[in-house]
Amino acid sequence: MGKRHPNLPAWQWRSNPQGQHSTAHQAINLIAVPMLVVAFLLLVSGVFSENATSAVIGLVALFAALILQHQGRKLDDATRNSQQF
């Protein structure tokens, strides 16, 4: 149980290959992930400071970031399915 794998990085990437992500998916994630962080911070800031405008903007941006990530995954799945045939 406490035994380390001799080649840990190769073992990690073998189970989850990252080379299958398309460049469009990576670009969307490059936008969506920071947007998700900023939206969450806006939402939390708006809730704790009782600023409804900030909370609403944060909530809308949070949903927009999640929709962007979903579109990126859908695009990646479509790319992967078209490459299989």
mmCIF file of C-alpha atoms in Angstrom:
data_model
loop_
_atom_site.group_PDB
_atom_site.id
_atom_site.type_symbol
_atom_site.label_atom_id
_atom_site.label_comp_id
_atom_site.label_asym_id
_atom_site.label_seq_id
_atom_site.Cartn_x
_atom_site.Cartn_y
_atom_site.Cartn_z
ATOM 1 C CA MET A 1 0.000 0.000 0.000
ATOM 2 C CA GLY A 2 2.786 2.427 0.819
ATOM 3 C CA LYS A 3 4.824 1.340 -2.203
ATOM 4 C CA ARG A 4 5.556 4.128 -4.671
ATOM 5 C CA HIS A 5 5.189 3.519 -8.364
ATOM 6 C CA PRO A 6 8.659 3.582 -9.975
ATOM 7 C CA ASN A 7 7.622 5.846 -12.864
ATOM 8 C CA LEU A 8 4.891 8.003 -11.335
ATOM 9 C CA PRO A 9 4.428 10.668 -14.086
ATOM 10 C CA ALA A 10 4.112 8.075 -16.856
ATOM 11 C CA TRP A 11 1.659 6.090 -14.759
ATOM 12 C CA GLN A 12 -0.497 9.171 -14.105
ATOM 13 C CA TRP A 13 -0.717 10.251 -17.738
ATOM 14 C CA ARG A 14 -1.380 6.738 -18.992
ATOM 15 C CA SER A 15 -4.712 6.603 -17.147
ATOM 16 C CA ASN A 16 -5.816 10.079 -18.298
ATOM 17 C CA PRO A 17 -4.396 10.986 -21.705
ATOM 18 C CA GLN A 18 -4.393 14.751 -22.141
ATOM 19 C CA GLY A 19 -3.306 14.691 -25.777
ATOM 20 C CA GLN A 20 -6.852 14.169 -26.967
ATOM 21 C CA HIS A 21 -8.043 17.695 -26.191
ATOM 22 C CA SER A 22 -8.512 19.859 -29.244
ATOM 23 C CA THR A 23 -6.960 23.309 -29.414
ATOM 24 C CA ALA A 24 -10.435 24.883 -29.403
ATOM 25 C CA HIS A 25 -11.239 23.072 -26.155
ATOM 26 C CA GLN A 26 -8.010 24.308 -24.605
ATOM 27 C CA ALA A 27 -8.707 27.882 -25.739
ATOM 28 C CA ILE A 28 -12.210 27.784 -24.290
ATOM 29 C CA ASN A 29 -10.841 26.436 -21.003
ATOM 30 C CA LEU A 30 -8.231 29.195 -20.993
ATOM 31 C CA ILE A 31 -11.095 31.682 -20.957
ATOM 32 C CA ALA A 32 -13.641 29.779 -18.865
ATOM 33 C CA VAL A 33 -11.501 28.772 -15.883
ATOM 34 C CA PRO A 34 -10.311 32.288 -14.913
ATOM 35 C CA MET A 35 -13.827 33.542 -15.607
ATOM 36 C CA LEU A 36 -15.155 30.907 -13.202
ATOM 37 C CA VAL A 37 -12.759 32.036 -10.475
ATOM 38 C CA VAL A 38 -13.559 35.732 -10.921
ATOM 39 C CA ALA A 39 -17.300 34.998 -11.023
ATOM 40 C CA PHE A 40 -17.114 33.027 -7.794
ATOM 41 C CA LEU A 41 -15.156 35.803 -6.101
ATOM 42 C CA LEU A 42 -17.690 38.378 -7.306
ATOM 43 C CA LEU A 43 -20.557 36.259 -6.042
ATOM 44 C CA VAL A 44 -19.008 35.725 -2.625
ATOM 45 C CA SER A 45 -18.015 39.370 -2.354
ATOM 46 C CA GLY A 46 -21.512 40.478 -3.289
ATOM 47 C CA VAL A 47 -23.135 38.158 -0.765
ATOM 48 C CA PHE A 48 -20.902 39.136 2.151
ATOM 49 C CA SER A 49 -20.931 42.858 1.407
ATOM 50 C CA GLU A 50 -24.692 42.755 0.727
ATOM 51 C CA ASN A 51 -24.179 44.212 -2.748
ATOM 52 C CA ALA A 52 -26.893 42.694 -4.927
ATOM 53 C CA THR A 53 -25.415 43.995 -8.188
ATOM 54 C CA SER A 54 -22.088 42.296 -7.605
ATOM 55 C CA ALA A 55 -23.784 39.056 -6.556
ATOM 56 C CA VAL A 56 -26.010 38.997 -9.644
ATOM 57 C CA ILE A 57 -23.107 39.753 -11.991
ATOM 58 C CA GLY A 58 -21.097 37.005 -10.310
ATOM 59 C CA LEU A 59 -23.964 34.535 -10.643
ATOM 60 C CA VAL A 60 -24.497 35.334 -14.326
ATOM 61 C CA ALA A 61 -20.757 35.093 -15.019
ATOM 62 C CA LEU A 62 -20.622 31.788 -13.129
ATOM 63 C CA PHE A 63 -23.322 30.296 -15.333
ATOM 64 C CA ALA A 64 -21.652 31.728 -18.452
ATOM 65 C CA ALA A 65 -18.337 30.105 -17.511
ATOM 66 C CA LEU A 66 -20.035 26.763 -16.879
ATOM 67 C CA ILE A 67 -21.811 26.985 -20.241
ATOM 68 C CA LEU A 68 -18.477 27.755 -21.930
ATOM 69 C CA GLN A 69 -16.876 24.700 -20.327
ATOM 70 C CA HIS A 70 -19.813 22.542 -21.394
ATOM 71 C CA GLN A 71 -19.521 23.771 -24.978
ATOM 72 C CA GLY A 72 -15.798 23.036 -24.943
ATOM 73 C CA ARG A 73 -16.393 19.472 -23.763
ATOM 74 C CA LYS A 74 -19.098 18.986 -26.372
ATOM 75 C CA LEU A 75 -16.758 20.303 -29.070
ATOM 76 C CA ASP A 76 -13.982 17.989 -27.858
ATOM 77 C CA ASP A 77 -16.330 14.985 -27.910
ATOM 78 C CA ALA A 78 -17.436 15.837 -31.443
ATOM 79 C CA THR A 79 -13.798 16.138 -32.545
ATOM 80 C CA ARG A 80 -12.908 12.837 -30.899
ATOM 81 C CA ASN A 81 -15.894 11.054 -32.506
ATOM 82 C CA SER A 82 -15.052 12.383 -35.968
ATOM 83 C CA GLN A 83 -11.436 11.183 -35.628
ATOM 84 C CA GLN A 84 -12.525 7.637 -34.752
ATOM 85 C CA PHE A 85 -14.216 7.019 -38.093
#
